Amino acid sequence: MSSEAINREVKRRRTFAIISHPDAGKSTMTEALALHAHMISEAGAVHGKGGRRSTVSDWMEMEKARGISVTSTALQFSYTPGTADDSDAPFVINLVDTPGHSDFSEDTYRVLTAVDAAVMLIDAAKGLEPQTLKLFQVCRHRGIPVITVVNKWDRPGQTPLELIDEINERIGLIPTPLYVPVGIAGDYRGLLDRRTGRYIHFERTAGGAKIAPEILMDADEAAQREGDAWTAAREESDLLAELGQDHDQEMFLAGQTSPMIFTSAMLNFGVRQLLDALVEFAPPPHGRTTVDGTDREVTDPFSAVVFKVQAGMDSSHRDRLAYMRIVSGEFERGMVVTHAQTGKPFATKYAQAVFGRDRSTVDKAYPGDVVGLVNAIALAPGDTLFIDPRAQFPPIGSFAPEHFSALRVTTADKYKQFRKAVDQMDAEGVVQVLRNDLRGDASPVMAAVGPMQFEVVTARMKAEFNVDTVVEPLGYAMARRTDESSAPELDRQRGVEVFTRSDGAILALFSDKWRLQYIEREHPDLLLEPLVAAAD
Ligand SMILES: Nc1nc2c(ncn2[C@@H]2O[C@H](COP(=O)(O)OP(=O)(O)OP(=O)(O)O)[C@@H](O)[C@H]2O)c(=O)[nH]1
Ligand SMILES: [Mg+2]
């Protein structure tokens, strides 16, 4: 395929993650975006337990039951903006909904290594929350441009200017609202389009299940209809213009400003505007630098990074899906690529486009696309696939675990299943699995960033393997990387235990930081290397 043809495909692709502190409405927004692209006909069509509806991206039993996302979910769909001509090919949107809870932040981080932009949701009532701040930092660190969405505008909350100031002061990022809401938080009537000066009024639909009809008005009509609410929006918009807070594409791409939109994912207000902003402003896929410092351009031969491995999506097919994000070249199903980590050939016969838990065969794909590879047992997050010339992208790196528990099977005759299940959780990176001779294979130790990861393990062991397990917290609070020569001495110490992780790393666990400091002082010759949290 010619460079020109590849560039044409690249130009009409957008690949982004939806991120936020828990509960700001990411999964609801994901569904609303899919609704606006006509991929689903009704939002919230499936009802979860406890009266909460579940969304297309929250497909796991635990997610439906609790109403939270515990794992990231990819969706690919096409979208034709309202401004497009009939002759324009639709845009291809690759969206990844991420879990908000910090216990699952490693998954979210991996996703952020694979996307070109992020949509940050902020709850209008809550403003900046702890995960909001951390995620803004990660995006800045990785050079990912962010579109800021103030969601839940249908509920009482702060004023637009308060929220804008808070972001400006605490993050050092300048919000540049593309629209200003008409009506305060809790009384969401529509949006003032700052570029055209016109008013978009939204009509409610029953249960917010359908796309909200829009009525377009000029300023006079808007003033007549909305009175003071319109005047207030006009004043806010003028003030922002005076402060220089208008969209500037270069500053946005440089991570200095963030286009801002006010939405209600629940009522489907402002969602089309968000989708259009992504198409208009979010950067198309670009190449990336390999470990040896050379650039792999989008028009170079095929290369891709694996950022997620997920099994158990379908109880009738016990298969494992590796998600790759294509970096360069044209992908054709069936082509044989090389797995950079092993040097082995890898057949891509079973390549699929993903939409939540639904999948369909994909024959061709281009840079930016997220493609699922079925039963790609050899692949792990961070791996590279390529067609000559060789490419290998930097590894993703894992977070330092701070919670450690032994996992024990309680159903006696299920040992084989149990081992299989442990291997699967390990391969997916749901938890890190540690072993040593003393404990044996019957009760491996799980290491996690947060304890909710253990709950996911036990819930999935039951749901996918019908194995009952118990989690026994161990009295360790931190881990250090060590080596074979230091291991015997460390093992002799009180409050210390040495393990081998499945990737071969030797880890020493310590009961607390004082124990660690004592041993460092007494035995300066021992290798005790901090595990670098990838977000540092
Ligand atoms: N009023 C109102 N409620 C909303 C809106 N968006 C989402 N919600 C509700 O907020 C709750 C959380 O929504 P989710 O979409 O699950 O939030 P999330 O960000 O995906 O949560 P995690 O994935 O667990 O971090 C649900 O009860 C939603 O119905 C909104 O715009 N307005
Ligand atoms: Mg969610």
Coordinates of C-alpha atoms and ligand atoms in Angstrom, one line a residue:
M1 CA 0.0 0.0 0.0
S2 CA 1.3 3.5 -0.9
S3 CA 2.3 6.0 1.8
E4 CA -0.4 8.2 0.4
A5 CA -3.1 5.6 1.0
I6 CA -1.8 4.9 4.5
N7 CA -1.8 8.6 5.3
R8 CA -5.4 8.8 4.1
E9 CA -6.4 6.1 6.5
V10 CA -4.4 7.7 9.3
K11 CA -6.0 11.1 8.9
R12 CA -9.5 9.7 9.5
R13 CA -8.6 7.8 12.7
R14 CA -8.8 8.9 16.3
T15 CA -7.6 6.8 19.2
F16 CA -8.2 7.9 22.7
A17 CA -8.9 6.8 26.3
I18 CA -11.6 8.0 28.6
I19 CA -10.1 8.6 32.1
S20 CA -11.2 10.1 35.4
H21 CA -11.6 9.6 39.1
P22 CA -14.1 6.8 39.9
D23 CA -17.7 7.4 39.1
A24 CA -17.4 10.6 37.0
G25 CA -19.4 8.8 34.2
K26 CA -16.8 7.3 31.8
S27 CA -18.7 4.2 31.0
T28 CA -21.9 6.1 30.7
M29 CA -20.1 8.5 28.3
T30 CA -18.6 5.7 26.4
E31 CA -22.1 4.4 25.8
A32 CA -23.4 7.8 24.9
L33 CA -20.6 8.2 22.3
A34 CA -21.5 4.8 20.8
L35 CA -25.2 5.9 20.7
H36 CA -24.2 9.1 18.8
A37 CA -22.3 7.0 16.3
H38 CA -25.4 4.9 15.9
M39 CA -23.6 1.8 17.1
I40 CA -26.3 1.1 19.6
S41 CA -29.9 2.2 19.4
E42 CA -30.6 2.9 23.0
A43 CA -28.4 3.8 26.0
G44 CA -28.8 1.8 29.2
A45 CA -30.8 -0.9 27.4
V46 CA -29.3 -3.6 29.6
H47 CA -30.2 -3.4 33.2
G48 CA -27.7 -4.6 35.8
K49 CA -28.3 -5.8 39.3
G50 CA -29.4 -3.5 42.1
G51 CA -31.4 -1.3 39.8
R52 CA -28.2 0.2 38.3
R53 CA -27.9 -0.1 34.6
S54 CA -24.9 -1.6 33.1
T55 CA -23.2 -0.2 30.0
V56 CA -21.6 -1.8 26.9
S57 CA -18.2 -1.4 28.4
D58 CA -19.0 -2.9 31.8
W59 CA -19.5 -6.4 30.7
M60 CA -18.0 -8.4 33.5
E61 CA -20.3 -9.9 36.2
M62 CA -18.5 -8.0 38.9
E63 CA -18.9 -4.7 37.0
K64 CA -22.6 -5.2 36.4
A65 CA -23.2 -6.1 40.0
R66 CA -21.3 -3.2 41.5
G67 CA -21.7 -0.6 38.8
I68 CA -18.0 0.1 38.6
S69 CA -15.4 -0.7 36.0
V70 CA -12.7 -3.1 37.0
T71 CA -11.0 -3.4 33.7
S72 CA -10.5 -1.3 30.6
T73 CA -12.7 -2.0 27.5
A74 CA -12.0 -1.1 23.9
L75 CA -14.6 -0.1 21.4
Q76 CA -14.1 0.6 17.7
F77 CA -16.8 2.3 15.6
S78 CA -17.1 4.6 12.7
Y79 CA -18.6 8.1 12.9
T80 CA -19.6 10.6 10.3
P81 CA -19.6 14.2 11.6
G82 CA -22.6 16.3 10.7
T83 CA -20.4 18.6 8.7
A84 CA -19.2 15.8 6.4
D85 CA -20.1 15.6 2.7
D86 CA -21.6 12.4 1.4
S87 CA -18.3 11.7 -0.4
D88 CA -16.3 11.8 2.9
A89 CA -15.3 8.4 4.3
P90 CA -16.4 8.2 8.0
F91 CA -14.0 8.5 10.8
V92 CA -12.8 5.4 12.6
I93 CA -12.9 5.9 16.4
N94 CA -10.9 3.7 18.7
L95 CA -12.0 4.4 22.2
V96 CA -10.8 2.8 25.4
D97 CA -13.0 3.1 28.6
T98 CA -10.7 2.8 31.6
P99 CA -11.5 1.9 35.3
G100 CA -11.3 4.9 37.6
H101 CA -10.4 3.2 40.9
S102 CA -6.8 3.6 41.8
D103 CA -6.5 -0.1 42.5
F104 CA -6.8 -0.6 38.8
S105 CA -4.5 2.3 37.8
E106 CA -1.9 -0.1 36.2
D107 CA -4.5 -1.1 33.6
T108 CA -5.4 2.6 33.0
Y109 CA -1.7 3.4 32.7
R110 CA -1.1 0.7 30.1
V111 CA -4.0 2.1 28.0
L112 CA -2.5 5.5 28.2
T113 CA 0.7 4.2 26.6
A114 CA -1.4 3.1 23.5
V115 CA -3.5 6.2 22.7
D116 CA -3.0 9.5 21.1
A117 CA -5.3 11.6 23.3
A118 CA -7.4 11.4 26.5
V119 CA -10.8 12.6 27.4
M120 CA -10.8 13.6 31.1
L121 CA -14.1 13.6 32.9
I122 CA -14.7 15.8 35.9
D123 CA -17.8 15.5 38.0
A124 CA -19.4 19.0 38.0
A125 CA -20.2 18.7 41.7
K126 CA -16.9 17.2 42.9
G127 CA -14.4 19.1 40.8
L128 CA -10.8 17.8 40.9
E129 CA -10.4 14.6 42.9
P130 CA -7.3 12.6 43.7
Q131 CA -7.2 10.4 40.6
T132 CA -8.0 13.4 38.4
L133 CA -4.8 15.1 39.6
K134 CA -2.7 11.9 39.1
L135 CA -4.1 11.2 35.7
F136 CA -3.5 14.8 34.5
Q137 CA 0.1 14.3 35.6
V138 CA 0.5 11.0 33.7
C139 CA -0.9 12.7 30.6
R140 CA 1.5 15.6 30.9
H141 CA 4.4 13.2 31.5
R142 CA 3.6 11.2 28.4
G143 CA 2.7 14.2 26.3
I144 CA -0.9 13.1 25.7
P145 CA -3.2 16.0 24.8
V146 CA -6.4 16.1 27.0
I147 CA -9.9 17.2 26.2
T148 CA -11.6 18.1 29.5
V149 CA -15.3 17.2 30.0
V150 CA -17.3 18.6 32.9
N151 CA -19.9 15.9 33.2
K152 CA -23.1 15.5 35.2
W153 CA -24.1 19.1 34.4
D154 CA -27.7 18.0 34.9
R155 CA -26.9 17.9 38.6
P156 CA -26.1 20.8 41.0
G157 CA -22.4 21.6 41.0
Q158 CA -19.8 24.4 40.8
T159 CA -19.9 27.3 38.4
P160 CA -18.0 27.0 35.1
L161 CA -15.5 29.7 36.2
E162 CA -14.8 28.0 39.5
L163 CA -14.0 24.7 37.7
I164 CA -11.9 26.5 35.1
D165 CA -9.9 28.3 37.8
E166 CA -9.4 25.1 39.8
I167 CA -7.9 23.3 36.8
N168 CA -5.8 26.3 35.9
E169 CA -4.4 26.7 39.4
R170 CA -3.9 23.1 40.6
I171 CA -2.9 21.5 37.3
G172 CA -1.3 24.4 35.5
L173 CA -3.4 23.5 32.4
I174 CA -5.4 26.3 30.8
P175 CA -9.0 25.2 29.9
T176 CA -10.3 26.7 26.7
P177 CA -14.0 26.0 26.7
L178 CA -15.4 25.3 23.2
Y179 CA -18.9 25.8 24.5
V180 CA -20.3 27.5 27.6
P181 CA -23.3 25.9 29.2
V182 CA -26.5 27.8 29.2
G183 CA -28.1 27.2 32.6
I184 CA -26.3 26.5 35.8
A185 CA -25.3 23.0 36.9
G186 CA -28.6 21.3 37.7
D187 CA -30.4 23.3 35.1
Y188 CA -28.7 22.3 31.9
R189 CA -30.6 23.8 28.9
G190 CA -28.0 23.9 26.2
L191 CA -24.7 25.2 25.0
L192 CA -23.4 28.5 23.7
D193 CA -21.1 27.7 20.7
R194 CA -18.3 30.1 21.3
R195 CA -17.1 30.0 17.7
T196 CA -20.4 30.8 16.0
G197 CA -22.1 32.6 18.9
R198 CA -25.2 30.4 18.4
Y199 CA -27.2 28.5 20.9
I200 CA -27.8 24.7 20.8
H201 CA -30.8 23.9 22.9
F202 CA -31.2 20.2 24.0
E203 CA -34.5 18.4 24.5
R204 CA -34.8 15.6 27.0
T205 CA -35.7 12.1 25.9
A206 CA -37.4 9.5 28.1
G207 CA -34.8 8.1 30.5
G208 CA -32.0 9.7 28.4
A209 CA -32.0 6.6 26.3
K210 CA -32.0 8.3 22.9
I211 CA -29.9 11.0 21.2
A212 CA -31.2 14.4 22.6
P213 CA -32.8 16.4 19.8
E214 CA -31.0 19.8 19.2
I215 CA -32.7 23.1 18.4
L216 CA -30.3 25.6 16.9
M217 CA -31.0 29.3 17.6
D218 CA -29.3 32.6 16.9
A219 CA -28.3 34.9 19.8
D220 CA -31.6 36.9 19.7
E221 CA -33.8 33.8 19.8
A222 CA -31.6 32.4 22.6
A223 CA -31.9 35.6 24.6
Q224 CA -35.6 35.6 24.2
R225 CA -36.0 32.0 25.2
E226 CA -33.4 31.6 28.0
G227 CA -33.2 35.2 29.4
D228 CA -30.7 35.6 32.2
A229 CA -29.2 32.1 31.6
W230 CA -28.2 33.2 28.1
T231 CA -26.8 36.5 29.3
A232 CA -24.7 34.8 31.9
A233 CA -23.3 32.4 29.4
R234 CA -22.5 35.3 27.0
E235 CA -20.7 37.1 29.8
E236 CA -18.7 34.0 30.7
S237 CA -17.7 33.5 27.1
D238 CA -16.6 37.1 26.7
L239 CA -14.6 37.0 29.9
L240 CA -12.8 33.8 28.7
A241 CA -12.0 35.5 25.4
E242 CA -10.5 38.5 27.3
L243 CA -8.4 36.1 29.3
G244 CA -7.2 34.6 26.0
Q245 CA -8.8 31.3 26.8
D246 CA -9.9 30.4 23.3
H247 CA -8.9 27.2 21.6
D248 CA -5.4 27.1 20.2
Q249 CA -4.5 23.9 18.4
E250 CA -0.8 24.2 18.8
M251 CA -1.0 24.9 22.6
F252 CA -3.5 22.0 22.9
L253 CA -1.2 19.6 21.2
A254 CA 1.7 20.9 23.3
G255 CA -0.3 20.0 26.5
Q256 CA -0.6 23.7 27.6
T257 CA -4.3 24.1 27.1
S258 CA -7.3 21.8 27.1
P259 CA -10.5 22.3 25.1
M260 CA -13.4 22.0 27.5
I261 CA -17.0 20.8 27.1
F262 CA -19.9 20.6 29.5
T263 CA -22.0 17.4 29.2
S264 CA -24.6 15.2 30.7
A265 CA -23.7 11.7 29.6
M266 CA -26.9 10.5 31.3
L267 CA -29.1 12.8 29.3
N268 CA -26.9 12.7 26.2
F269 CA -26.4 16.5 26.3
G270 CA -23.1 17.8 24.8
V271 CA -22.1 14.3 23.6
R272 CA -22.2 15.0 19.9
Q273 CA -20.2 18.2 20.6
L274 CA -17.6 16.0 22.3
L275 CA -17.4 13.5 19.4
D276 CA -17.1 16.4 16.9
A277 CA -14.3 18.0 19.0
L278 CA -12.4 14.7 19.0
V279 CA -12.7 14.4 15.3
E280 CA -11.7 18.1 14.7
F281 CA -9.0 18.5 17.3
A282 CA -7.6 15.3 18.7
P283 CA -4.4 14.4 16.9
P284 CA -4.4 11.6 14.3
P285 CA -2.1 8.6 15.0
H286 CA 1.6 9.3 14.8
G287 CA 4.7 7.2 14.7
R288 CA 6.7 6.3 17.8
T289 CA 10.3 5.9 18.9
T290 CA 11.8 2.4 19.2
V291 CA 14.1 1.3 22.0
D292 CA 17.1 2.0 19.8
G293 CA 16.1 5.6 19.3
T294 CA 14.9 5.4 15.7
D295 CA 11.4 6.6 14.7
R296 CA 8.9 4.2 13.3
E297 CA 6.7 6.4 11.1
V298 CA 3.0 5.5 10.4
T299 CA 3.9 4.9 6.7
D300 CA 6.7 2.4 7.6
P301 CA 6.0 -1.4 7.4
F302 CA 3.6 -2.9 10.0
S303 CA 4.3 -2.6 13.7
A304 CA 2.1 -2.7 16.8
V305 CA 2.3 -2.6 20.6
V306 CA 0.3 -5.0 22.8
F307 CA -1.2 -3.0 25.7
K308 CA -3.6 -5.5 27.2
V309 CA -4.4 -9.2 27.5
Q310 CA -7.9 -10.2 28.5
A311 CA -9.5 -13.6 28.9
G312 CA -12.9 -14.8 30.0
M313 CA -14.9 -12.3 28.0
D314 CA -17.2 -15.0 26.7
S315 CA -18.1 -18.0 28.8
S316 CA -18.6 -20.1 25.7
H317 CA -15.2 -19.4 24.3
R318 CA -12.4 -19.7 26.9
D319 CA -10.1 -17.7 24.8
R320 CA -7.5 -15.1 25.5
L321 CA -7.5 -11.8 23.6
A322 CA -4.4 -9.7 23.2
Y323 CA -5.1 -6.1 22.3
M324 CA -2.6 -4.5 20.0
R325 CA -2.6 -0.9 18.9
I326 CA -1.2 -0.6 15.4
V327 CA 1.7 1.9 15.2
S328 CA 2.7 1.7 11.5
G329 CA 1.8 0.2 8.2
E330 CA -1.2 -1.8 6.9
F331 CA -2.4 -4.8 8.8
E332 CA -3.9 -7.7 6.9
R333 CA -5.4 -10.6 8.7
G334 CA -3.5 -13.7 8.2
M335 CA -0.1 -12.1 7.7
V336 CA 2.8 -13.5 9.6
V337 CA 4.5 -11.0 11.8
T338 CA 7.4 -11.3 14.2
H339 CA 7.1 -11.1 18.0
A340 CA 10.0 -8.9 19.0
Q341 CA 10.4 -10.3 22.5
T342 CA 10.9 -13.9 21.3
G343 CA 11.9 -13.4 17.7
K344 CA 9.3 -16.0 16.8
P345 CA 6.8 -15.7 13.9
F346 CA 3.3 -15.0 14.9
A347 CA 0.3 -15.8 12.7
T348 CA -2.6 -13.4 12.7
K349 CA -5.4 -15.5 11.3
Y350 CA -7.8 -14.7 14.2
A351 CA -7.8 -10.9 14.3
Q352 CA -10.9 -9.1 15.5
A353 CA -12.4 -5.7 15.9
V354 CA -13.7 -5.2 19.4
F355 CA -16.8 -3.5 20.7
G356 CA -17.0 -4.1 24.4
R357 CA -17.4 -7.9 24.6
D358 CA -18.6 -8.2 21.1
R359 CA -16.2 -9.0 18.3
S360 CA -16.1 -9.3 14.6
T361 CA -13.5 -10.5 12.2
V362 CA -11.3 -7.7 10.8
D363 CA -9.5 -8.1 7.5
K364 CA -7.5 -4.9 7.3
A365 CA -6.5 -2.3 9.9
Y366 CA -4.3 0.8 10.0
P367 CA -2.2 2.9 12.4
G368 CA -4.3 3.9 15.5
D369 CA -6.6 0.9 15.2
V370 CA -7.0 -1.4 18.2
V371 CA -7.2 -5.0 17.1
G372 CA -7.8 -8.1 19.2
L373 CA -5.7 -11.2 18.5
V374 CA -7.4 -14.4 19.7
N375 CA -5.4 -17.0 21.7
A376 CA -2.2 -15.0 21.5
I377 CA -0.8 -17.0 24.4
A378 CA 2.7 -15.8 23.9
L379 CA 1.9 -12.1 24.0
A380 CA 2.1 -9.9 27.1
P381 CA 1.4 -6.2 27.7
G382 CA 4.3 -4.1 26.4
D383 CA 5.3 -6.5 23.6
T384 CA 5.9 -5.5 20.0
L385 CA 4.9 -7.1 16.8
F386 CA 6.5 -6.1 13.5
I387 CA 7.2 -6.9 9.9
D388 CA 10.8 -6.3 8.8
P389 CA 12.7 -4.1 9.4
R390 CA 12.7 -4.9 13.1
A391 CA 11.1 -2.6 15.6
Q392 CA 10.8 -2.9 19.3
F393 CA 9.0 -0.3 21.4
P394 CA 9.9 0.6 25.0
P395 CA 8.4 -1.8 27.6
I396 CA 5.5 -0.5 29.7
G397 CA 6.9 -1.3 33.1
S398 CA 4.9 -2.5 36.0
F399 CA 3.8 -0.6 39.1
A400 CA 5.3 -1.3 42.5
P401 CA 2.9 -3.6 44.3
E402 CA 1.9 -2.7 47.9
H403 CA -0.5 -5.4 48.8
F404 CA 0.4 -9.1 49.1
S405 CA -2.0 -12.0 49.8
A406 CA -1.8 -15.8 49.5
L407 CA -4.5 -17.4 47.4
R408 CA -5.8 -20.8 48.5
V409 CA -8.3 -23.0 46.7
T410 CA -11.0 -24.4 49.0
T411 CA -12.6 -27.0 46.7
A412 CA -10.3 -30.0 47.0
D413 CA -10.8 -31.6 43.6
K414 CA -10.3 -28.4 41.6
Y415 CA -6.5 -28.1 41.8
K416 CA -5.9 -28.4 38.1
Q417 CA -8.5 -25.7 37.3
F418 CA -7.0 -23.5 40.0
R419 CA -3.6 -23.6 38.5
K420 CA -4.9 -22.8 35.1
A421 CA -6.9 -19.9 36.5
V422 CA -3.8 -18.5 38.3
D423 CA -1.8 -18.7 35.1
Q424 CA -4.5 -16.8 33.3
M425 CA -4.7 -14.0 35.9
D426 CA -1.0 -13.8 35.8
A427 CA -0.8 -13.5 32.0
E428 CA -3.4 -10.8 32.0
G429 CA -1.6 -8.9 34.7
V430 CA -4.8 -8.8 36.9
V431 CA -2.2 -9.4 39.7
Q432 CA 1.5 -10.3 39.8
V433 CA 2.0 -13.9 40.9
L434 CA 4.9 -14.7 43.2
R435 CA 6.2 -18.1 44.2
N436 CA 8.8 -19.7 46.4
D437 CA 9.7 -23.3 47.4
L438 CA 8.4 -22.9 50.9
R439 CA 4.9 -22.1 49.9
G440 CA 4.8 -24.3 46.8
D441 CA 2.2 -24.0 44.0
A442 CA -0.8 -24.8 46.2
S443 CA -1.0 -21.2 47.5
P444 CA 0.8 -18.7 45.3
V445 CA 1.2 -15.2 46.5
M446 CA -0.5 -12.4 44.7
A447 CA 1.0 -8.9 44.6
A448 CA -1.2 -5.9 43.7
V449 CA -1.3 -2.1 43.6
G450 CA -4.6 -2.2 45.4
P451 CA -6.7 -4.9 47.3
M452 CA -9.6 -4.7 44.9
Q453 CA -7.5 -6.6 42.4
F454 CA -7.7 -9.6 44.8
E455 CA -11.5 -9.4 44.7
V456 CA -11.4 -9.5 40.9
V457 CA -9.3 -12.6 41.1
T458 CA -11.6 -14.5 43.4
A459 CA -14.8 -13.3 41.5
R460 CA -13.3 -14.4 38.2
M461 CA -12.0 -17.7 39.6
K462 CA -15.5 -18.5 40.6
A463 CA -17.3 -17.2 37.5
E464 CA -14.9 -18.5 34.8
F465 CA -13.4 -21.6 36.4
N466 CA -16.0 -22.5 39.1
V467 CA -13.2 -22.6 41.7
D468 CA -13.7 -21.3 45.2
T469 CA -10.8 -19.5 46.7
V470 CA -9.9 -17.6 49.8
V471 CA -7.5 -14.6 50.0
E472 CA -5.2 -14.5 53.0
P473 CA -3.5 -11.2 53.5
L474 CA 0.2 -11.5 54.3
G475 CA 2.0 -9.2 56.7
Y476 CA 4.1 -7.5 54.0
A477 CA 3.8 -3.9 52.8
M478 CA 6.6 -3.4 50.4
A479 CA 8.7 -5.1 47.7
R480 CA 12.3 -4.7 46.5
R481 CA 14.0 -6.3 43.6
T482 CA 17.0 -8.4 44.6
D483 CA 19.2 -11.1 43.0
E484 CA 20.2 -14.7 43.6
S485 CA 23.3 -13.9 45.6
S486 CA 21.4 -11.7 48.1
A487 CA 18.4 -13.9 48.4
P488 CA 19.7 -16.5 50.9
E489 CA 20.7 -13.8 53.4
L490 CA 17.4 -11.9 53.0
D491 CA 15.5 -15.1 53.5
R492 CA 17.1 -15.5 56.9
Q493 CA 15.9 -12.1 58.1
R494 CA 12.9 -11.8 60.2
G495 CA 9.9 -10.0 58.5
V496 CA 11.3 -10.8 55.0
E497 CA 10.4 -13.4 52.4
V498 CA 11.9 -13.9 49.0
F499 CA 9.9 -14.8 45.9
T500 CA 10.3 -15.3 42.2
R501 CA 7.9 -13.5 40.0
S502 CA 6.6 -15.2 36.9
D503 CA 8.8 -12.9 34.7
G504 CA 11.8 -14.2 36.5
A505 CA 12.4 -11.2 38.7
I506 CA 13.4 -12.0 42.3
L507 CA 11.5 -9.9 44.8
A508 CA 12.0 -9.6 48.6
L509 CA 8.9 -8.6 50.6
F510 CA 9.2 -6.6 53.8
S511 CA 6.8 -6.3 56.7
D512 CA 7.3 -2.5 56.8
K513 CA 9.6 0.3 55.8
W514 CA 11.5 0.2 59.2
R515 CA 12.4 -3.5 58.7
L516 CA 13.6 -2.6 55.2
Q517 CA 15.7 0.4 56.5
Y518 CA 17.2 -1.8 59.3
I519 CA 18.3 -4.5 56.8
E520 CA 19.7 -1.9 54.4
R521 CA 21.7 -0.5 57.3
E522 CA 22.9 -3.8 58.6
H523 CA 23.6 -5.4 55.3
P524 CA 24.7 -2.7 52.9
D525 CA 26.0 -5.4 50.5
L526 CA 22.6 -6.8 49.7
L527 CA 20.9 -5.7 46.4
L528 CA 17.7 -4.0 47.3
E529 CA 16.4 -2.1 44.3
P530 CA 13.1 -0.1 44.5
L531 CA 10.5 -1.1 42.0
V532 CA 9.8 2.0 40.0
A533 CA 6.2 2.9 39.8
A534 CA 5.7 3.6 36.1
A535 CA 3.9 6.8 36.9
D536 CA 6.9 8.3 38.6
Ligands
LIG1 N1 -26.9 12.7 36.9 C1 -26.0 12.1 36.1 N2 -25.5 10.9 36.4 C2 -24.5 10.4 35.7 C3 -24.0 11.1 34.5 N3 -23.1 10.3 34.0 C4 -23.0 9.2 34.7 N4 -23.9 9.2 35.7 C5 -24.1 8.2 36.8 O1 -23.0 8.1 37.6 C6 -22.7 6.8 38.0 C7 -21.3 6.3 37.6 O2 -21.3 6.3 36.2 P1 -20.3 5.4 35.4 O3 -20.4 5.7 33.9 O4 -20.3 4.0 35.8 O5 -18.9 6.0 35.9 P2 -17.4 5.6 35.6 O6 -16.6 6.8 35.5 O7 -17.4 4.7 34.4 O8 -17.0 4.8 36.9 P3 -15.8 3.8 37.1 O9 -15.5 3.1 35.9 O10 -16.1 2.8 38.2 O11 -14.6 4.7 37.5 C8 -23.8 6.0 37.4 O12 -24.9 5.8 38.4 C9 -24.3 6.8 36.2 O13 -25.7 6.6 35.9 C10 -24.6 12.3 34.2 O14 -24.2 13.0 33.2 N5 -25.5 12.8 35.0
MG2 MG -16.7 2.8 34.2

